Coordinates of N, CA, C and O in Angstrom, one line a residue:
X189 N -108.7 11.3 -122.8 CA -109.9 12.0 -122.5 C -110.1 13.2 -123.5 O -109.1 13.6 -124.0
X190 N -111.4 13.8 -123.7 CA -111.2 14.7 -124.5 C -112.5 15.5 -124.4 O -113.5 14.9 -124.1
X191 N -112.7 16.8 -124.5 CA -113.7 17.1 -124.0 C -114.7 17.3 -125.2 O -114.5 17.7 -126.3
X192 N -116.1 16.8 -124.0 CA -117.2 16.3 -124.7 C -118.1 17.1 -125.1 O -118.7 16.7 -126.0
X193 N -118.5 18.7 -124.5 CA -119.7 19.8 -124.7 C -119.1 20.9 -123.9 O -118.3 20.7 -123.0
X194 N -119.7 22.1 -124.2 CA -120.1 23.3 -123.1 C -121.1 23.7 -123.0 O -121.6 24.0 -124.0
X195 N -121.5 23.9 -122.3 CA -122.9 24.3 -122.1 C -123.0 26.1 -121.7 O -122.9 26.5 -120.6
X196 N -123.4 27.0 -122.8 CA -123.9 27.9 -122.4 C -124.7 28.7 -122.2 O -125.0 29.3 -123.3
X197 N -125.2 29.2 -121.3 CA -126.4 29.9 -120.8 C -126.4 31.6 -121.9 O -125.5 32.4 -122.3
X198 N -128.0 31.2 -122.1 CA -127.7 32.3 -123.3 C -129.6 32.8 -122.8 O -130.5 32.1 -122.4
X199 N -129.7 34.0 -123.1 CA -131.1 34.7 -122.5 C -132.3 34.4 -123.8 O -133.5 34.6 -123.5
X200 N -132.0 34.0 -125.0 CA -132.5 33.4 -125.7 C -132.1 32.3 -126.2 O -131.1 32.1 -126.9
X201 N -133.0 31.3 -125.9 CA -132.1 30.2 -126.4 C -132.3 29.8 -128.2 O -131.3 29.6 -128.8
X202 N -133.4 29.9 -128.9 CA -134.1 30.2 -130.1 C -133.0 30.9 -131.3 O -132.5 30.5 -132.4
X203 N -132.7 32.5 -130.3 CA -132.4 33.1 -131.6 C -130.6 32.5 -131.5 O -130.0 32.4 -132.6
X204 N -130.0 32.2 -130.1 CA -128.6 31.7 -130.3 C -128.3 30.2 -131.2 O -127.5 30.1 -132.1
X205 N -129.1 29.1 -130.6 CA -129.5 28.5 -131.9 C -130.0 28.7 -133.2 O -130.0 27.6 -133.7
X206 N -130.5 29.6 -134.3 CA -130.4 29.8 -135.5 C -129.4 30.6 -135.8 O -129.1 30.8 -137.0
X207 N -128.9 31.1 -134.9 CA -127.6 31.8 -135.1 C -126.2 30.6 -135.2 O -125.8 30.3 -136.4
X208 N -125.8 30.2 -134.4 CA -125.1 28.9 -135.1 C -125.5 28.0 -135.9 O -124.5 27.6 -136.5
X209 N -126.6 27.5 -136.3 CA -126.9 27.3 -137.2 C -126.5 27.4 -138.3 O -126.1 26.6 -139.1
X210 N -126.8 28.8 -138.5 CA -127.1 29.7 -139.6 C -125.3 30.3 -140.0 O -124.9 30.5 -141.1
X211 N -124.6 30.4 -138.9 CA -123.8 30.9 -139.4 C -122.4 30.1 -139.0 O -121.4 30.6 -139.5
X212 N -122.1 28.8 -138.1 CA -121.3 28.0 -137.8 C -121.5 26.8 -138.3 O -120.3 26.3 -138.4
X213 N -122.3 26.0 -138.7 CA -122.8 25.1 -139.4 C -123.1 23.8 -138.4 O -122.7 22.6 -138.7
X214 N -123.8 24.3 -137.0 CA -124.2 23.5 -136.2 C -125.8 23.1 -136.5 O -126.5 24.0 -137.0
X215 N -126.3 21.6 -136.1 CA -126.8 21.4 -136.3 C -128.0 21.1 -134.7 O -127.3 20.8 -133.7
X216 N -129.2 21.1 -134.6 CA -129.9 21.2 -133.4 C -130.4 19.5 -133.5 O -131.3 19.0 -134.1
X217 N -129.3 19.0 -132.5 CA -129.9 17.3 -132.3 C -131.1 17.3 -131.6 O -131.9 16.4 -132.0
X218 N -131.7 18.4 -130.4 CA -132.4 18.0 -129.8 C -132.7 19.6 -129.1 O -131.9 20.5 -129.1
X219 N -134.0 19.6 -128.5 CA -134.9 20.7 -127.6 C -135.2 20.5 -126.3 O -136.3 20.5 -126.0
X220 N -134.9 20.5 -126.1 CA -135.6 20.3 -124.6 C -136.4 20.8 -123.6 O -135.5 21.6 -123.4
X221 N -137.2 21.1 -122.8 CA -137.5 21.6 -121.8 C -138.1 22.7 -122.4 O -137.5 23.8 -122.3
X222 N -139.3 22.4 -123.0 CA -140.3 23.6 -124.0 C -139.2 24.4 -124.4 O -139.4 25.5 -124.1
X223 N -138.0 24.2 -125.1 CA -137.3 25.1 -125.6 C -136.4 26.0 -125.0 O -136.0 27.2 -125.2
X224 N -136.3 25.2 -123.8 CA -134.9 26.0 -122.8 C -133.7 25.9 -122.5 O -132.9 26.3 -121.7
X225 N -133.5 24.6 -124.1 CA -132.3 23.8 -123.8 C -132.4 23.3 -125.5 O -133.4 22.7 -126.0
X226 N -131.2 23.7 -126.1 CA -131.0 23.3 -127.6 C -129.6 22.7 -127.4 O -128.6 23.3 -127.0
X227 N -129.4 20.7 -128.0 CA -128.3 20.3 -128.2 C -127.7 20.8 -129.9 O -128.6 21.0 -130.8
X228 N -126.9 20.9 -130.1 CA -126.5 21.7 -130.8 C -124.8 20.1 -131.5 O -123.8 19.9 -130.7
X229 N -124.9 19.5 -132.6 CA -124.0 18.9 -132.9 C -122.9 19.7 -134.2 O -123.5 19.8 -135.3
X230 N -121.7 20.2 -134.1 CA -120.4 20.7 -134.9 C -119.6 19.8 -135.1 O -119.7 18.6 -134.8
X231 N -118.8 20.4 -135.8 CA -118.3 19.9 -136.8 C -117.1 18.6 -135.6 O -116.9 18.7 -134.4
X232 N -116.7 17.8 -136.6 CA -115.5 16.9 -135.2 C -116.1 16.4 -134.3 O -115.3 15.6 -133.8
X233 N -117.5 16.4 -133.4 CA -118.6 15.6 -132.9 C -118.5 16.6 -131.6 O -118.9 16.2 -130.5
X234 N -117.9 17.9 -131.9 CA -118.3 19.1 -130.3 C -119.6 19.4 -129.9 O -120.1 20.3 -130.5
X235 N -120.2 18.9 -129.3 CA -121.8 19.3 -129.0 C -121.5 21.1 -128.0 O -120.7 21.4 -127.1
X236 N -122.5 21.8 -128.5 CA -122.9 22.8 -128.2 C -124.3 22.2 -127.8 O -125.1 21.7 -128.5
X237 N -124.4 22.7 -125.9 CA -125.2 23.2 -125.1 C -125.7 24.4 -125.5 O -124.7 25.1 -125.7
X238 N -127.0 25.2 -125.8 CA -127.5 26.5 -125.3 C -128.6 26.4 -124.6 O -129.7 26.0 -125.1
X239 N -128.5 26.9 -123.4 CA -129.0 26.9 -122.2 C -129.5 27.8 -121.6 O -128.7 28.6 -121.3
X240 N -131.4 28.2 -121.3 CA -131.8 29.3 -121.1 C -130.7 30.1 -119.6 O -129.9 29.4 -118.9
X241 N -131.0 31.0 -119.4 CA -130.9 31.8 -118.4 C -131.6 31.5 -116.8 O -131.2 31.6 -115.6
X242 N -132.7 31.3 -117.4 CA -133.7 30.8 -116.3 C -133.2 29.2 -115.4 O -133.9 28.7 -114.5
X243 N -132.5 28.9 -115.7 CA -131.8 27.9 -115.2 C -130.9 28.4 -114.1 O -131.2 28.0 -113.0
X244 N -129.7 29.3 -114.2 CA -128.9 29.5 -113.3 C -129.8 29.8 -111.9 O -130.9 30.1 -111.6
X245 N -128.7 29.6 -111.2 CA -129.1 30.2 -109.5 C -128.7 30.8 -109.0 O -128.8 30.4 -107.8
X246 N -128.1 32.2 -109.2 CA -127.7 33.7 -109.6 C -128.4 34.1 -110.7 O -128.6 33.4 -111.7
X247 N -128.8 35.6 -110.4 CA -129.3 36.5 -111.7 C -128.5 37.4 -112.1 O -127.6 37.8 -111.3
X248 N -128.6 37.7 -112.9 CA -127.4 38.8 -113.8 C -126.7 38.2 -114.0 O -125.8 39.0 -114.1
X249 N -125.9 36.7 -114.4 CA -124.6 36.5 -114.5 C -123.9 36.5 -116.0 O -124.4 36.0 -117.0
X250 N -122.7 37.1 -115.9 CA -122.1 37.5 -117.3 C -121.4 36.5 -117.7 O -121.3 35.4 -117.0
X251 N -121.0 36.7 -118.8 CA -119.2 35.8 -119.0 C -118.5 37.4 -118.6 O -118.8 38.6 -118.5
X252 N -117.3 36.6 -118.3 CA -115.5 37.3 -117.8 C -115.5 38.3 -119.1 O -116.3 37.7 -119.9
X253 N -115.3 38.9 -119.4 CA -114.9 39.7 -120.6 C -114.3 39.3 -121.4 O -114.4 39.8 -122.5
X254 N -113.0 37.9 -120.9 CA -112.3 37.7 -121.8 C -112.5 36.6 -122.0 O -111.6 35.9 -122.5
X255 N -113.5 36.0 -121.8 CA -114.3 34.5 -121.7 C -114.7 34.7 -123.5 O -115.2 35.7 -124.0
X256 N -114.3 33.3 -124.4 CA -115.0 33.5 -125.6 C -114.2 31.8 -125.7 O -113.5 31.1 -125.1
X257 N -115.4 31.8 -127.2 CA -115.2 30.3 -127.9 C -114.4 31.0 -129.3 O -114.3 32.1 -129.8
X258 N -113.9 29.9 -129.6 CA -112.8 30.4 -130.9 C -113.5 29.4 -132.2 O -114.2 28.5 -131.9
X259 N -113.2 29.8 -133.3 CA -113.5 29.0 -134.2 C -112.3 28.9 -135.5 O -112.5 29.4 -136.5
X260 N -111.2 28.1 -135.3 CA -110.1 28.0 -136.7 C -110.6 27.5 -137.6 O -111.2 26.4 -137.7
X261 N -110.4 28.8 -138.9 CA -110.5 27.9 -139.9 C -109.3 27.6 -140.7 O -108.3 27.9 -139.9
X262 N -108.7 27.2 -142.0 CA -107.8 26.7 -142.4 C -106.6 27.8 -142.9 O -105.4 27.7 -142.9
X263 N -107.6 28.9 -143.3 CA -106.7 29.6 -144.5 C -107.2 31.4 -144.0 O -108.3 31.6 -143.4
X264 N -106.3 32.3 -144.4 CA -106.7 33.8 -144.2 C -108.0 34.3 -144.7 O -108.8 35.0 -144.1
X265 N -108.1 33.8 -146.5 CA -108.8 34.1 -146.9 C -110.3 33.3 -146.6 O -111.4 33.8 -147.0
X266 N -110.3 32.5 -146.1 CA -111.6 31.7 -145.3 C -111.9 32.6 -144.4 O -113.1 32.9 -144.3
X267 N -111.1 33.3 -143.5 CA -111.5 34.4 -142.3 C -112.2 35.4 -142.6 O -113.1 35.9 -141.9
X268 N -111.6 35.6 -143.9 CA -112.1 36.6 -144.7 C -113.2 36.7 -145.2 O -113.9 37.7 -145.0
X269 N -113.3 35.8 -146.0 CA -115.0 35.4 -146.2 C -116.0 35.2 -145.3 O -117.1 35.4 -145.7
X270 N -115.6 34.6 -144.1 CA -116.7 34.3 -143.0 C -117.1 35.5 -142.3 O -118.1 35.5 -141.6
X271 N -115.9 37.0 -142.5 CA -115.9 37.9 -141.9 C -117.3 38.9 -143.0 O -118.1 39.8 -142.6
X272 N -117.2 38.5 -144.0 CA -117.6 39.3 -145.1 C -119.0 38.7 -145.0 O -120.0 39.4 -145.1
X273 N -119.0 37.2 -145.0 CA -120.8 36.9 -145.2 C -121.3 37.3 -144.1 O -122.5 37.8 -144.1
X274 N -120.7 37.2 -143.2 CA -121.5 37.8 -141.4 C -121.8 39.3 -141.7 O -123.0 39.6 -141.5
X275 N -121.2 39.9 -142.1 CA -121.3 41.7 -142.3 C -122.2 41.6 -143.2 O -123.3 42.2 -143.1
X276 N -122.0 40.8 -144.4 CA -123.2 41.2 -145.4 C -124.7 40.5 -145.2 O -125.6 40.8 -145.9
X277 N -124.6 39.3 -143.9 CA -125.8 39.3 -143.4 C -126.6 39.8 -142.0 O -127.7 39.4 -141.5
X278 N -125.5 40.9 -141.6 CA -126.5 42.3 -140.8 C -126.2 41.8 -139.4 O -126.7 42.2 -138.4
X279 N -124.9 40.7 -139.7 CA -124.2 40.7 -137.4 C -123.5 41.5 -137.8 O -122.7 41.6 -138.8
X280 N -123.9 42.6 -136.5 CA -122.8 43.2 -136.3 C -121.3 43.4 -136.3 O -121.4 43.2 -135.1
X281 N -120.2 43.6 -136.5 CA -118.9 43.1 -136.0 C -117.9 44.2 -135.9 O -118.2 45.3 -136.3
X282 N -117.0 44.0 -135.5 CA -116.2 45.2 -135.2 C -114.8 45.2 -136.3 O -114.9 44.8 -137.5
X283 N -113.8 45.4 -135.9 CA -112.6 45.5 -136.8 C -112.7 44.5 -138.1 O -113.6 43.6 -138.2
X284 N -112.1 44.6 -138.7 CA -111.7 43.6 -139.6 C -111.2 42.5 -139.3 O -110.9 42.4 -138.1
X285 N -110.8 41.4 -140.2 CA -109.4 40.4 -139.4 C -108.3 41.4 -139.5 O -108.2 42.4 -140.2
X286 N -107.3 40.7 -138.5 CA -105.8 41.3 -138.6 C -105.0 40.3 -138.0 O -105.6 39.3 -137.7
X287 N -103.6 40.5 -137.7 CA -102.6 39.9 -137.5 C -102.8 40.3 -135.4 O -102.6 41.3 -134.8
X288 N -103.2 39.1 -134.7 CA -103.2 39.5 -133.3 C -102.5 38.2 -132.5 O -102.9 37.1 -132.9
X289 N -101.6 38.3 -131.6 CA -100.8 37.2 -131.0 C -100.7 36.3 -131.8 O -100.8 35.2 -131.3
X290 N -100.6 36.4 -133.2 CA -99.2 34.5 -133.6 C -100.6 34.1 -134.5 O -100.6 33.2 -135.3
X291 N -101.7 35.0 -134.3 CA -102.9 34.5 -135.6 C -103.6 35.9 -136.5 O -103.3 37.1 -136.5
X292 N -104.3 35.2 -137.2 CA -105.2 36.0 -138.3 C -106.7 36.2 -138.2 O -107.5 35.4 -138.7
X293 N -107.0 37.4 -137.5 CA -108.7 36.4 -137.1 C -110.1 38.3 -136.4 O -110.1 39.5 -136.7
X294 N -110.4 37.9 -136.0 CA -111.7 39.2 -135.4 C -112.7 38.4 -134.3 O -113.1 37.2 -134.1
X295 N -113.0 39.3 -133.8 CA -114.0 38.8 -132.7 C -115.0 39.7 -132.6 O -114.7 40.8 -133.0
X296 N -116.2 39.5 -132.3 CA -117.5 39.6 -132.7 C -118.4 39.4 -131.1 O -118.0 38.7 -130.2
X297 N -119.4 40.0 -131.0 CA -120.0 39.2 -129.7 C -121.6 38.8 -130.8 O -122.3 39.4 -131.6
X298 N -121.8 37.4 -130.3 CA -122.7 36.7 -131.2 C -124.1 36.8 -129.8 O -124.0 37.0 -128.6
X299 N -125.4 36.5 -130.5 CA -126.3 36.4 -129.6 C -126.3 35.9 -128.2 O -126.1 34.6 -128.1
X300 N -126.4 36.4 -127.1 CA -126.3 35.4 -125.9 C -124.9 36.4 -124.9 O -124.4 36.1 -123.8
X301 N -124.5 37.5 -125.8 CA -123.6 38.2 -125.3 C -122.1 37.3 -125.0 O -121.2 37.6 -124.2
X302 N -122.2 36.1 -126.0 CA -121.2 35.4 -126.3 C -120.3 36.1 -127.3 O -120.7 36.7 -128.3
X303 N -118.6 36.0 -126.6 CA -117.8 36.6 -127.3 C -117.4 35.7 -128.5 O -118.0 34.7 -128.3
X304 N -116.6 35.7 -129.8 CA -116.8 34.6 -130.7 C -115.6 35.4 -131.8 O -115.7 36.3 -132.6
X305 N -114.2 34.4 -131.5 CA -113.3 34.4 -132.3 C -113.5 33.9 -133.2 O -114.2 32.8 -133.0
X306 N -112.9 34.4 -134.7 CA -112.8 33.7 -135.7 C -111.4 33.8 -136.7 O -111.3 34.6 -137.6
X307 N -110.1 32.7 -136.3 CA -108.9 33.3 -136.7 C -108.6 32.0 -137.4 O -109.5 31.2 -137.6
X308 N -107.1 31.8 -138.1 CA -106.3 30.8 -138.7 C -105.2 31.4 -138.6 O -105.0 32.6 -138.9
X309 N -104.2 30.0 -137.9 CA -102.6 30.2 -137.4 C -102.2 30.0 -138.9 O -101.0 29.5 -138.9
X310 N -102.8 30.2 -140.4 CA -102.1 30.3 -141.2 C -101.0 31.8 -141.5 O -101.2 33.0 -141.4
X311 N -100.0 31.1 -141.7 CA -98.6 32.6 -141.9 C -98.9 33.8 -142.3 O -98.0 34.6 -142.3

C-alpha cells in the first residue's frame, strides 16, 4: 500500500496553487468546483489536494502547530539554493537552513498557513 494524496484545506485555493507551482514544481491536473478544489500532480506521482475552506464543517480550523509537509532534497547545497530563490522571490522565511535532529533544512509557513520543511539527511 502506499499513500496516494493529502488533501489540504487552504483559504485560498488560487494563490496556494501558484505557489506550489511556482516554487515546488507541482503541476495543476485539474479545478474543480469553480475553483475550490486544485489537483495538484509531484514529483514520484504524490498528488496534492488544495481544498477551499468553505468546505469544512467547523469554522476556524487550524493545523496543530506541529502539523507540516516536508520536502527532501538530495544535497545541503540544494537546500541552500531553494532557501535563497524563495527569499530572493519575496516568501517570507525565517532562519536559515541548519543542522536540526539528524537533518539539514528550515521551515517556512507557505500560503494556506501551511507549515513547509525543506531539509536533506545529507552528512
Amino acid at each position: 500500500m502506499r499513500l496516494n494524496h493529502i488533501n489540504l484545506p487552504v483559504d485560498d485555493v488560487a494563490e496556494a496553487r501558484a505557489f506550489f507551482e511556482t516554487w515546488f514544481d507541482f503541476t495543476c491536473a485539474e479545478v474543480k468546483g469553480d475553483g475550490l478544489i486544485a489537483v495538484m500532480h509531484g514529483q514520484g506521482g504524490f498528488v496534492l489536494v488544495l481544498m477551499s475552506t468553505k468546505f469544512n464543517s467547523e469554522p476556524a480550523q487550524t493545523y496543530p502547530s506541529a502539523f507540516h509537509i516536508g520536502f527532501l532534497l538530495p544535497t545541503r547545497k540544494e537546500v541552500e539554493q531553494k532557501h535563497a530563490a524563495l527569499t530572493q522571490g519575496g516568501v517570507a522565511l525565517g532562519p536559515t537552513p541548519k543542522n536540526m535532529r539528524g537533518v539539514f533544512g528550515f521551515y517556512f509557513t507557505a500560503p494556506g498557513n501551511i507549515l513547509i520543511e525543506v531539509s536533506t539527511d545529507e552528512g
